XYZ file of C-alpha atoms in Angstrom:
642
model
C 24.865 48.593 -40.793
C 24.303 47.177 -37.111
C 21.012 45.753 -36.484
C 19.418 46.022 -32.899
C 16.286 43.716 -31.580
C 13.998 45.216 -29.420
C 13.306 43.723 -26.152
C 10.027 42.340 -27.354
C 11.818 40.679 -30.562
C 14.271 39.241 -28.043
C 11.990 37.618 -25.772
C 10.030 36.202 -28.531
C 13.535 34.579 -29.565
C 13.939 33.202 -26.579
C 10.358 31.892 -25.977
C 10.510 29.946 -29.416
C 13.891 28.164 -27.713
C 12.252 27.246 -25.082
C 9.584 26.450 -26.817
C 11.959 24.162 -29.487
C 13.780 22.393 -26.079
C 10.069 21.486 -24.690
C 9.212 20.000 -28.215
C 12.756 18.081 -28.474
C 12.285 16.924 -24.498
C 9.087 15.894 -25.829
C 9.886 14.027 -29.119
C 12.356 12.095 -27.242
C 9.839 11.236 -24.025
C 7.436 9.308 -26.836
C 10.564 7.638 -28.410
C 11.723 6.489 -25.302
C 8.054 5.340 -24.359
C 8.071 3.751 -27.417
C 11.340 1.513 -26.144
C 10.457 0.678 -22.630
C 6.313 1.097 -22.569
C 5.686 -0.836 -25.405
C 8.345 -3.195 -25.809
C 6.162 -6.197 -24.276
C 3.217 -5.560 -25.853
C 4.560 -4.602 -29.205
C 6.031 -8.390 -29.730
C 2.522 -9.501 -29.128
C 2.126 -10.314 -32.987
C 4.558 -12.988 -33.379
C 2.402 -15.394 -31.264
C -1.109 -13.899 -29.935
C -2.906 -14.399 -33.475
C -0.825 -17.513 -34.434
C -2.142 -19.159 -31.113
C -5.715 -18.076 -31.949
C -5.949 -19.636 -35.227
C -4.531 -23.047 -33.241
C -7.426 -23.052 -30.992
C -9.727 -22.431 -34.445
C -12.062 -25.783 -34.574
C -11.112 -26.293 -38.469
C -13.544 -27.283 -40.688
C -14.661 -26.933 -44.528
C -13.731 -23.652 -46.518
C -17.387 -21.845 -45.329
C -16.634 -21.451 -41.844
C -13.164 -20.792 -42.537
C -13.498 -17.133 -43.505
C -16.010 -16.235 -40.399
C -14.025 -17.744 -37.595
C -10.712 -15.823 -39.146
C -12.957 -12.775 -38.631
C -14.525 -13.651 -35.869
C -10.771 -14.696 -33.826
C -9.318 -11.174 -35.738
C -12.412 -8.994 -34.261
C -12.250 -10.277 -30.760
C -8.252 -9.242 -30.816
C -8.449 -6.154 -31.972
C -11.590 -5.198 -30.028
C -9.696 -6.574 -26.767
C -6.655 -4.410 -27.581
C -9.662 -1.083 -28.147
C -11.462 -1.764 -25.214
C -8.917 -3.272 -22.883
C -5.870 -0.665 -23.983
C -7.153 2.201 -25.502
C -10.277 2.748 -23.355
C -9.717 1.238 -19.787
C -5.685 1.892 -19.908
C -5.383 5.078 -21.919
C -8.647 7.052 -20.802
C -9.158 5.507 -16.976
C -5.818 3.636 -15.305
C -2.681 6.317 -16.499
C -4.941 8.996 -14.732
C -4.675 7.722 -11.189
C -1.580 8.278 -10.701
C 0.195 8.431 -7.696
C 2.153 11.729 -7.473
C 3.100 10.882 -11.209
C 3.675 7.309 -10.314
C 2.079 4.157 -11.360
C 2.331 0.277 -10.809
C 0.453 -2.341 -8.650
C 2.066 -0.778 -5.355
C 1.508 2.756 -6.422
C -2.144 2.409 -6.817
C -2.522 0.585 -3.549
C -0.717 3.066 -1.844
C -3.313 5.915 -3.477
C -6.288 3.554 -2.265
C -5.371 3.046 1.015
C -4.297 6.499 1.572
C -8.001 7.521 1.489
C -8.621 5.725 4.702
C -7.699 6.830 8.251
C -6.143 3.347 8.540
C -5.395 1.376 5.553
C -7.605 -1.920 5.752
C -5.860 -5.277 5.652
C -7.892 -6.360 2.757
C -6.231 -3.607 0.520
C -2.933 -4.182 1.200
C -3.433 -7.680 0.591
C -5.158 -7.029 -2.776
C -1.822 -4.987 -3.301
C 0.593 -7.697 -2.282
C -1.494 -10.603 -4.595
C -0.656 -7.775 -7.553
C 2.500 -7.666 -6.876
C 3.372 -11.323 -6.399
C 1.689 -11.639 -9.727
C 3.952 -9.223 -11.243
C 6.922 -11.328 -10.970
C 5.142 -14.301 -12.017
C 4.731 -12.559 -15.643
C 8.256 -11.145 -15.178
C 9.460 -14.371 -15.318
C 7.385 -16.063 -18.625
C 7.398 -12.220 -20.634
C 11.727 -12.760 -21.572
C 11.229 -16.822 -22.143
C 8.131 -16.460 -24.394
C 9.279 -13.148 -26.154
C 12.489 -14.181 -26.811
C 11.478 -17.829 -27.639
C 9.141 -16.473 -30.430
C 11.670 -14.835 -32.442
C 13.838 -16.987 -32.268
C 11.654 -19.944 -33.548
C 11.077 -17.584 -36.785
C 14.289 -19.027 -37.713
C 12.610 -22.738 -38.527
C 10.345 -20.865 -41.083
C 13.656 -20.212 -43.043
C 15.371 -23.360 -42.246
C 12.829 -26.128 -40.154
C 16.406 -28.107 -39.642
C 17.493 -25.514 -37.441
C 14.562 -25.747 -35.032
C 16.920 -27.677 -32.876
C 18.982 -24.581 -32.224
C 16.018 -22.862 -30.794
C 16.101 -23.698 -27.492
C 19.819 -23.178 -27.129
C 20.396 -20.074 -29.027
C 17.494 -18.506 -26.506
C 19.476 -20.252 -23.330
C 22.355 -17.993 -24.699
C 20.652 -14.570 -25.360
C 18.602 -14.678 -21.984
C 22.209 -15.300 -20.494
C 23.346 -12.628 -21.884
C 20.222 -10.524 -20.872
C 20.529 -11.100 -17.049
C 24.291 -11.049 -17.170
C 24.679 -6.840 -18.848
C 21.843 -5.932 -16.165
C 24.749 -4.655 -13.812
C 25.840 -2.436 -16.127
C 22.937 -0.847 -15.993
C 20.476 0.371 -18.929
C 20.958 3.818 -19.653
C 23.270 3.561 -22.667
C 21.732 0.862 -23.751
C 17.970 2.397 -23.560
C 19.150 5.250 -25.798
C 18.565 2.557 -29.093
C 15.444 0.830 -27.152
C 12.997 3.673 -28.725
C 14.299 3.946 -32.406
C 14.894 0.197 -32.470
C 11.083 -0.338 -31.151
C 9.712 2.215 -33.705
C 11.502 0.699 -36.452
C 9.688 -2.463 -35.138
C 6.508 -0.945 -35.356
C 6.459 0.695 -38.554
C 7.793 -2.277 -40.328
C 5.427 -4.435 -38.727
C 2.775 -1.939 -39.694
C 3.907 -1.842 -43.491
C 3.667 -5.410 -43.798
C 0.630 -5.985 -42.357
C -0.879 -3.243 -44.714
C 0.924 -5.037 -47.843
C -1.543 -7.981 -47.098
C -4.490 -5.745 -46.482
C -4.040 -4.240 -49.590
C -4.399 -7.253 -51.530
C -7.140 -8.917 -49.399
C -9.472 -5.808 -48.137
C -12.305 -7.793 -46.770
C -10.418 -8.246 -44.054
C -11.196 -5.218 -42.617
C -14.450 -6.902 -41.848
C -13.561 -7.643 -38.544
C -13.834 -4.115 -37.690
C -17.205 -5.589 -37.261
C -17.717 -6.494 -33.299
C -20.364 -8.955 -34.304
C -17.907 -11.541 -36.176
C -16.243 -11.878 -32.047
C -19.628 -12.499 -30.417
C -20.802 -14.647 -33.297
C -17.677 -16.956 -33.014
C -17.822 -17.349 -29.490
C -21.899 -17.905 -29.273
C -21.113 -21.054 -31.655
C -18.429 -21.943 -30.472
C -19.093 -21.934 -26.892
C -16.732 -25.105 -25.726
C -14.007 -23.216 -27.385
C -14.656 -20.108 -25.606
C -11.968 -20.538 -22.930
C -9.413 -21.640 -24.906
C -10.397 -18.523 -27.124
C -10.240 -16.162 -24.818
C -6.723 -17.404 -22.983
C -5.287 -16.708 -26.650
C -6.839 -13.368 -27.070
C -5.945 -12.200 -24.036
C -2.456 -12.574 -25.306
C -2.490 -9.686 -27.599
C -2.948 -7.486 -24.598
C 0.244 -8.849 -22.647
C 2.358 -6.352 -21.657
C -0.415 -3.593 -20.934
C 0.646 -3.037 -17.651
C 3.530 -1.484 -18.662
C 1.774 1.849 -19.644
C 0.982 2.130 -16.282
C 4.192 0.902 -14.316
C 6.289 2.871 -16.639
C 4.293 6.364 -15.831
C 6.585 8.232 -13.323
C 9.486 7.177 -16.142
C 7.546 9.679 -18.946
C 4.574 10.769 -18.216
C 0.904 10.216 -18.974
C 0.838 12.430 -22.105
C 4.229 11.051 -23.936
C 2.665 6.966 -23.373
C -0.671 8.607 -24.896
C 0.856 9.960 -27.690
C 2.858 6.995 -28.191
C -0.107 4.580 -28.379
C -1.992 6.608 -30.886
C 0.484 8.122 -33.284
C 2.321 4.660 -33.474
C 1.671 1.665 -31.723
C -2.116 1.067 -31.799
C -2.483 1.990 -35.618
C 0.554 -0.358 -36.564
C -0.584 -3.151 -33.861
C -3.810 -2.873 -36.316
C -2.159 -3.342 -39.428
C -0.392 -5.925 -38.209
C -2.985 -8.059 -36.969
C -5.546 -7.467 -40.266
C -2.213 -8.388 -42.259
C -1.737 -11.372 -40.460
C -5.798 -12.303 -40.896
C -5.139 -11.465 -44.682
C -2.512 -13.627 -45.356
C -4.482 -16.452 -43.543
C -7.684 -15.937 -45.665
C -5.582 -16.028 -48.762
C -4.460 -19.383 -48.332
C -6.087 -23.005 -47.513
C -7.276 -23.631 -44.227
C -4.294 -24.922 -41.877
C -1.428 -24.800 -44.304
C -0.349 -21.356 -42.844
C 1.347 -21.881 -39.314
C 3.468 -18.724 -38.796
C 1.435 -15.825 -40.034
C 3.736 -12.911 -38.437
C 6.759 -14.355 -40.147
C 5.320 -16.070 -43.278
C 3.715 -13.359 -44.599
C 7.443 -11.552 -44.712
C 8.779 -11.116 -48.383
C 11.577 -14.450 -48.627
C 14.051 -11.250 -49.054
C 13.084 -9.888 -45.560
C 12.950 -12.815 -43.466
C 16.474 -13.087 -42.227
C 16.173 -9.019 -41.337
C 12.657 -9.318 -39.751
C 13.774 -12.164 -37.481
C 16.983 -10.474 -36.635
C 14.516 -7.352 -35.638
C 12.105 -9.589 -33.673
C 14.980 -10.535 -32.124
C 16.394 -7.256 -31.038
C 12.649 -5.926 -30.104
C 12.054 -9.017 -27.930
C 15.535 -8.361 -26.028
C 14.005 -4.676 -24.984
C 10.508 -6.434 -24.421
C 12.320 -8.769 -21.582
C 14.633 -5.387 -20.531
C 11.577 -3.469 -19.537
C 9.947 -6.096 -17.539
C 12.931 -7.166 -15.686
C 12.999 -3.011 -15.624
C 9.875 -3.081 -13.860
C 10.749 -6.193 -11.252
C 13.459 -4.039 -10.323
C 11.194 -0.872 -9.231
C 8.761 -3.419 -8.097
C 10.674 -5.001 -5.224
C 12.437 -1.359 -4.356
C 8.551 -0.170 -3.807
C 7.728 -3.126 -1.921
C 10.954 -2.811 0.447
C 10.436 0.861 1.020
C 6.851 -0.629 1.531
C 7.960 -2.953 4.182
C 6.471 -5.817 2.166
C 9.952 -7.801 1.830
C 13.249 -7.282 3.957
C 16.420 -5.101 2.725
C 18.074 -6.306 -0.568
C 21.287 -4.422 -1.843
C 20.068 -1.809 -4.801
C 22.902 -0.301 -7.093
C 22.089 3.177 -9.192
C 23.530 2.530 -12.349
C 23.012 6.036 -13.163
C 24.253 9.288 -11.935
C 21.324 11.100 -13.154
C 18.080 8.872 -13.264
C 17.578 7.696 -9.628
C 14.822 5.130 -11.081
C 17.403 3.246 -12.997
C 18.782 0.368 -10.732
C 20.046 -3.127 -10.269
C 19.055 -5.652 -7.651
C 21.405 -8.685 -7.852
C 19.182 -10.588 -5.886
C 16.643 -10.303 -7.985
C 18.659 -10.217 -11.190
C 19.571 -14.017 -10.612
C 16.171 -15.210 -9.086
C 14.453 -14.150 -12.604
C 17.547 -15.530 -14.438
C 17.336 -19.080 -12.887
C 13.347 -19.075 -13.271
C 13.519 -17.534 -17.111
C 16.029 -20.515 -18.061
C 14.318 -23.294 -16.611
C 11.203 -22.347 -18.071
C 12.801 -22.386 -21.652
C 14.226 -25.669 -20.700
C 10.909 -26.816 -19.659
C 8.360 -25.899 -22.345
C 11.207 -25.686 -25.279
C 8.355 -23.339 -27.426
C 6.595 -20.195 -27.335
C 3.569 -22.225 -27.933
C 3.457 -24.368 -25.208
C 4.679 -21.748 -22.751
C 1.672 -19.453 -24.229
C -0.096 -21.557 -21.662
C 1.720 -20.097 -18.927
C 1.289 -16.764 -19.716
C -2.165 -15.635 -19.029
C -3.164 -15.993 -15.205
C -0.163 -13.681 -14.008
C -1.187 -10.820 -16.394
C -4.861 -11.480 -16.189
C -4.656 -11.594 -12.157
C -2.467 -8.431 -11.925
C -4.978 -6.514 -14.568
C -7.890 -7.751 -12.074
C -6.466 -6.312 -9.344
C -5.764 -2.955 -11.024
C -9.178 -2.668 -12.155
C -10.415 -3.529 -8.198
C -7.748 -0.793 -6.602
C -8.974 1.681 -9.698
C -12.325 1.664 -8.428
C -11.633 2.397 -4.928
C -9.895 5.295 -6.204
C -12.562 6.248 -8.270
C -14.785 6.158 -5.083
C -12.678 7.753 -2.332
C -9.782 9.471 -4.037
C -11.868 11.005 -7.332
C -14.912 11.030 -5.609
C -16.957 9.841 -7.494
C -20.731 8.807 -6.777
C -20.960 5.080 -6.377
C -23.663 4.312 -8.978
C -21.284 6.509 -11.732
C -17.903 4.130 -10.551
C -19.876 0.903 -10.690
C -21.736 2.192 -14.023
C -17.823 2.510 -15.523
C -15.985 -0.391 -13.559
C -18.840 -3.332 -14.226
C -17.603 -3.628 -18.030
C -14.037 -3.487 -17.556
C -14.254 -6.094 -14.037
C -16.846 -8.771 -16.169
C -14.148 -8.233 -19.101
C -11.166 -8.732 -16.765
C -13.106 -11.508 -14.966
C -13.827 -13.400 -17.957
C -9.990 -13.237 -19.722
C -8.719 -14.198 -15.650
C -11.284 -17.275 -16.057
C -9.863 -18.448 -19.863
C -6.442 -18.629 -18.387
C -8.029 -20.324 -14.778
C -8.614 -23.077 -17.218
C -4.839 -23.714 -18.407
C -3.915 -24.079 -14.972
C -2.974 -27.572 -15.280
C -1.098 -26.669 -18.474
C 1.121 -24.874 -17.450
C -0.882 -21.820 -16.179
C 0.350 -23.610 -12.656
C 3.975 -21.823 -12.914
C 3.075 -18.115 -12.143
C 0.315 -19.357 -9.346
C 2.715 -21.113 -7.918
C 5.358 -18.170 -8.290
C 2.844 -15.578 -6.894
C 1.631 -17.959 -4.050
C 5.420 -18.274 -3.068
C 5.994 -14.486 -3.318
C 2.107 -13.186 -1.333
C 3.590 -16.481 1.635
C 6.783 -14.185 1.737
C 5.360 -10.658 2.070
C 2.551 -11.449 4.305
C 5.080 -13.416 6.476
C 7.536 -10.787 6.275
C 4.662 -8.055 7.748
C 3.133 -10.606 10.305
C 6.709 -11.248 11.645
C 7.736 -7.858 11.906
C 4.392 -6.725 13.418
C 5.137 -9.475 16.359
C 8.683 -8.029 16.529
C 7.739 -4.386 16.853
C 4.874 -5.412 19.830
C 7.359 -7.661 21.490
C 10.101 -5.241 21.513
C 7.596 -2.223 22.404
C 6.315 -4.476 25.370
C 10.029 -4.863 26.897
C 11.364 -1.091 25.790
C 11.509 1.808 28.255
C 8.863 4.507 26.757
C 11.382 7.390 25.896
C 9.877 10.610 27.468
C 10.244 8.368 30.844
C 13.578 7.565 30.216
C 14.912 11.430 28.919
C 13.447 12.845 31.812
C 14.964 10.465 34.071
C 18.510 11.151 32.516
C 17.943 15.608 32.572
C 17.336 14.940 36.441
C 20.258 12.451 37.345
C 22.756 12.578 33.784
C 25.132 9.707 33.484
C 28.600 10.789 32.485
C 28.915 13.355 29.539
C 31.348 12.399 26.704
C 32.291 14.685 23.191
C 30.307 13.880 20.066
C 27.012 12.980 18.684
C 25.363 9.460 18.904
C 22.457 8.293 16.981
C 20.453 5.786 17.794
C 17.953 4.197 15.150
C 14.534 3.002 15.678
C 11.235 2.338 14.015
C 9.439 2.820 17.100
C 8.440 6.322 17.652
C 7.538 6.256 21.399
C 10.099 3.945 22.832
C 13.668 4.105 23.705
C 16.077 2.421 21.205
C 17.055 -0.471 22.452
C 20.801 0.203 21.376
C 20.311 3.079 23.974
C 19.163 1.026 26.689
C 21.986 -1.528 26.576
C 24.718 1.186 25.729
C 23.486 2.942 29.232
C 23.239 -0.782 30.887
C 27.062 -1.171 29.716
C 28.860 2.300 29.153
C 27.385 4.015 31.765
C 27.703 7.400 29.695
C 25.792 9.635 27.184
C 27.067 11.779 24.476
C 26.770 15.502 24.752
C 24.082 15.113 21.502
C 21.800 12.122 21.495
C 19.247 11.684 18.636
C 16.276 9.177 18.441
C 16.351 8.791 14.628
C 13.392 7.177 13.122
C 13.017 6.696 9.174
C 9.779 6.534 7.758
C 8.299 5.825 4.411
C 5.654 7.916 2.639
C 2.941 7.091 0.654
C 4.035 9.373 -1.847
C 6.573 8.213 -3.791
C 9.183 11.211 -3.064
C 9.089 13.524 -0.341
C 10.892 16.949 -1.208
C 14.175 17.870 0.515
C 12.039 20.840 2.378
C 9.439 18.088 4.359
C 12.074 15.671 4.682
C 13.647 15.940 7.625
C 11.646 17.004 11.167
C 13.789 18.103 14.249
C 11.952 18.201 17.824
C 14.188 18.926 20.901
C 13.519 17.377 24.210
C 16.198 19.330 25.903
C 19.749 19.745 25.437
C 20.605 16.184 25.725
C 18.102 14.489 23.296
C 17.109 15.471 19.656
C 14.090 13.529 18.298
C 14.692 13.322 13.898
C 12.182 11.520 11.736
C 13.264 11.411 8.195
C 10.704 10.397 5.745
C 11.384 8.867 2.393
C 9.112 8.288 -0.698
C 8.606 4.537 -1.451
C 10.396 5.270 -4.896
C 13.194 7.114 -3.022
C 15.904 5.114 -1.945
C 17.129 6.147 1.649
C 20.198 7.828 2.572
C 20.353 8.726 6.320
C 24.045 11.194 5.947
C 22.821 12.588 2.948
C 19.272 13.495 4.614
C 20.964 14.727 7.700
C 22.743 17.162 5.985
C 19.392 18.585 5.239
C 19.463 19.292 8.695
C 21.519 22.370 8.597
C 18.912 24.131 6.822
C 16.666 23.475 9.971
C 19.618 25.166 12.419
C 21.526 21.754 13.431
C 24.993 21.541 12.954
C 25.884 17.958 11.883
C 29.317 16.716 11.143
C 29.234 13.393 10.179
C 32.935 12.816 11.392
C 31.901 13.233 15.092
C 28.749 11.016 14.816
C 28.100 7.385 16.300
C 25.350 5.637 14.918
C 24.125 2.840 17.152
C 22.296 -0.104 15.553
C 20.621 -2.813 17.393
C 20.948 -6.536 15.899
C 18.187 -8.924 17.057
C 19.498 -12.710 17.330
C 15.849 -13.638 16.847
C 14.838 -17.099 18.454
C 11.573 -19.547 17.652
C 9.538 -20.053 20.756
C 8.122 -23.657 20.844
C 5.102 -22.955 22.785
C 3.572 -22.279 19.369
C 1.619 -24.704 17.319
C 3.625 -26.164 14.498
C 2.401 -23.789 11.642
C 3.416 -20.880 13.479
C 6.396 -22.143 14.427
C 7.493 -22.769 10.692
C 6.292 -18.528 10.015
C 8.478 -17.798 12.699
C 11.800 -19.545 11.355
C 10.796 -18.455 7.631
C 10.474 -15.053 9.209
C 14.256 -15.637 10.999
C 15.585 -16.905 7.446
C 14.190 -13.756 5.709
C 15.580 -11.317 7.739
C 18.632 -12.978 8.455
C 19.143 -12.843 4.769
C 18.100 -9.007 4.353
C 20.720 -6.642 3.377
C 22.689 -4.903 6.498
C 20.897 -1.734 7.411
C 24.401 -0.130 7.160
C 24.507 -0.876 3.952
C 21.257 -0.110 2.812
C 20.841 3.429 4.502
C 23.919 3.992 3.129
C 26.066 4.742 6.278
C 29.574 4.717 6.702
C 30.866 1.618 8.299
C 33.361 3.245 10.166
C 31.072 5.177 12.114
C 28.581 2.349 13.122
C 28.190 0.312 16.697
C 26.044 -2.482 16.721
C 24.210 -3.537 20.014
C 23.003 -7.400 20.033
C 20.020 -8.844 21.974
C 18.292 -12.237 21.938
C 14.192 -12.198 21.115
C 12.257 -14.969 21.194
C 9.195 -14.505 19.077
């Protein structure tokens, strides 16, 4: 007997497929949050509550109990307020077209003004100079902390510590070419086998020592730090380090999505984070004051050690993968941003455009991560270091939120500051704990960030000069195409393409191949590439084609800042708008600028202007990095004296 379905029956089939792909899509968006989100702030454990109890005054057996409580509530109330509330409920929602990060949110501030002020895009460039100043301490200290779980096994070993993490960071930095998307595939159920077993041990200890769960209690945090008020720095700087890695829910947002992260956070991470942390405050107030000195591993079963620090190991590996992750997207953003010249970016994947490898950058955080584990040799001392660089870029985030609260949400004023006041006095007072290691080490991601905001800011001041120099000596290019449609030079086959970031003047490539050639091609196009504040522009509002006559085509392509640009593949957009482009017959003319130092400058400028020359002598070819064939490129040269 043959059974029919009825076209109701079928569709209802197919909806529940669809409906079964969404949910797998789904499942595997919050695993793979779980990998490259969390990663950082899930290896928080193995030193934020061990460095704590350090700063802990000591004392007799009375006080002992109270300031465990007291150092437990202010973590995991710094990890509510801080994560769940400003992070979760406030920061993943202004997004930028579905992206997030330092650059993102700038971009989304400073698009609500006719004219982005100076003061934002300097806010945005001390955020991101900050960024890499954590992305170089988040693989040495993660990485460092498991691997000193090893001494709690065997103290003989401890040694080994600082070699065995030389090796693995070398190792790190050296499969980043190879990109990560095989190797992101174990990231998520590595990280949530991570998390649950964290969160089973932690409850083990609970179990057995309840009162604990005291510090639910927000009081035993204020009480601590009203008596202990000299310690209330020092304090702070080690709570704050439970909340490392936060950013990440944010940066990582156009990877995912808001809703997977959310889900993430409160079906896994945040209740096992808890766990873990009352566990670790449980196994403290079980034994005598200052004879416990790695909670996180200690409190391990002996039979579990070896496994949990092999685990630590492997979580703290995908901890430093998503940061160096994120330095990656950083610096493309910042490029496309004209914040720092061209550097050579290789896709690593043929399917997700976001995954990338910069070997510049690779080897810059590579050299820094090693000579920091060199330097400090522990996870303690380098603890130090840690703080300003996350507590700055958080700071700045909460600022750029605001605005965006104010002009982009539109908000009412009173309502923003009403929200923002608690979060920036929060933000302000964790950025002012870890002021006070400066001298500690707190000095080594200042020092990176003030190195990084010198670069950018020199990088736009010296190509602002450029641009005004080179507008002030250029032909303005309606002058110069009418001039040729009255009297035309010579007329040879093909099309040439000149490039220029100056919309209203004539490429200087142009001017010089008139000055020398003496002829035009029978197509000419002024091709200008801009970048959007959006972070992609669809293939349908990429490309704009203006005629000026039948001589001279005017194309501006425009680019997201997460985009990167690819001038043939973008002009063969084009044919959708009526023009017939063969890349085969096509010039493109280039002009290189031998750029020369003027000494009529005081000294201080003079030294911008050759750190300006350095930097773009050292950017990546623009051949190269809008992708066009080399074969099919003419370079002009001409001297400018800035």
């Amino acid at each position: 007997m043959t059974q029919t379905k009825t076209p109701g029956e079928t569709a209802g089939v197919v909806a529940t497929g669809q409906s079964s792909h969404k949910s797998n899509e789904f499942r595997m968006l919050v695993l793979g949050a779980l990998g490259v989100v969390y990663g950082d702030i899930g290896t928080s454990p193995i030193y934020a509550f061990r460095q704590a109890l350090s700063v802990r005054p000591g004392g007799p057996q009375a006080n002992f109990e109270a300031e465990v409580l007291g150092l437990l509530s202010l973590i995991i109330w710094a990890l509510t307020i801080t994560v769940t509330v400003k992070y979760i409920f406030f920061v993943t929602r202004a997004d930028n077209k579905g992206e997030g990060g330092t650059l993102s949110l700038m971009s989304l501030a400073a698009s609500s003004f006719a004219k982005a002020p100076g003061w934002i895009i300097a806010i945005g460039v001390v955020g991101a100079a900050l960024f890499f100043g954590d992305a170089i301490i988040t693989p040495a200290i993660s990485v460092l902390s498991a691997v000193e779980g090893v001494t709690v096994v065997a103290p003989d070993l401890e040694r080994w510590v600082v070699p065995v993490t030389f090796v693995i960071i070398i190792g790190v930095f050296m499969v980043q070419r190879f990109g990560t998307a095989g190797v992101s595939k174990v990231f998520g159920p590595v990280t949530a086998v991570w998390f649950l077993v964290m969160g089973v041990v932690g409850l083990s200890h609970i179990v057995v020592n309840p009162q604990v769960l005291l510090a639910l209690n927000p009081a035993y945090g204020i009480l601590f730090l009203a008596t202990h008020p000299d310690l209330a720095a020092l304090v702070l700087g080690a709570v704050f380090l439970a909340v490392t890695g936060v950013e990440g829910l944010y940066v990582d947002l156009g990877h995912f999505g808001r809703k997977p992260i959310v889900t993430a956070w409160f079906i896994m991470v945040f209740p096992c984070l808890l766990l873990n942390y009352f566990g670790q405050g449980a196994y403290v107030l079980s034994h005598e004051p200052g004879s416990v000195d790695h909670p996180f591993f200690e409190m391990v079963p002996a039979w579990g050690l070896i496994p949990m620090i092999g685990l630590a190991t492997c979580a703290t590996i995908i901890a430093s993968q998503a940061v160096i992750t994120g330095a990656y997207s950083l610096t493309q953003q910042a490029i496309a941003l004209n914040l720092l010249p061209r550097m050579t970016v290789l896709h690593t994947s043929e399917t997700q455009s976001g995954q990338i490898y910069m070997p510049q950058v690779n080897v810059f955080l590579m050299i820094f991560v090693l000579l920091l584990v060199v330097s400090f040799g522990s996870s303690g001392e380098l603890s130090n270091a840690y703080g300003i660089a996350v507590s700055g870029v958080m700071l700045v985030t909460v600022v750029l939120l605001g605005i965006v609260m104010w002009r982009v949400w539109k908000w009412h004023p009173i309502a923003t500051l009403m929200v923002m006041t608690p979060f920036l006095l929060i933000d302000l007072g964790f950025f002012a704990a870890n002021v006070t290691k400066l001298f500690q080490g707190g000095w080594v991601p200042a020092a990176v960030a003030v190195v990084l905001a010198t670069l950018m800011s020199t990088w736009m001041s010296g190509r602002r000069r450029l641009a005004e120099k080179t507008r002030r000596e250029e032909v303005p290019l309606e002058f110069l195409v009418e001039n040729l449609a009255k009297k035309r030079p010579t007329v040879v086959p093909g099309t040439a393409i000149f490039l220029t970031s100056d919309i209203e003047g004539a490429p200087t490539a142009l001017l010089h191949s008139l000055k020398h050639y003496k002829v035009l091609h029978e197509q000419n196009v002024i091709l200008t590439v801009l970048t959007s504040s959006a972070p992609r522009v669809p293939d349908d509002e990429k490309v704009l084609i203006d005629a000026y006559n039948d001589l001279f085509y005017r194309v501006i392509i425009t680019f997201g800042y997460m985009e990167t640009p690819n001038i043939p593949k973008a002009l063969g957009l084009a044919r959708k708008l009526g023009w017939k482009f063969d890349i085969m017959s096509t010039s493109f003319f280039l002009s290189r600028r031998s750029l020369k130092p003027s000494h009529k400058r005081g000294l201080i400028r003079y030294w911008q202007d050759k750190m300006f020359m350095r930097l773009a002598r050292n950017a990546t070819d623009a051949t190269e990095y809008f992708h066009i064939p080399t074969g099919r490129v003419v370079e002009i040269g001409t001297q400018v004296i800035l």
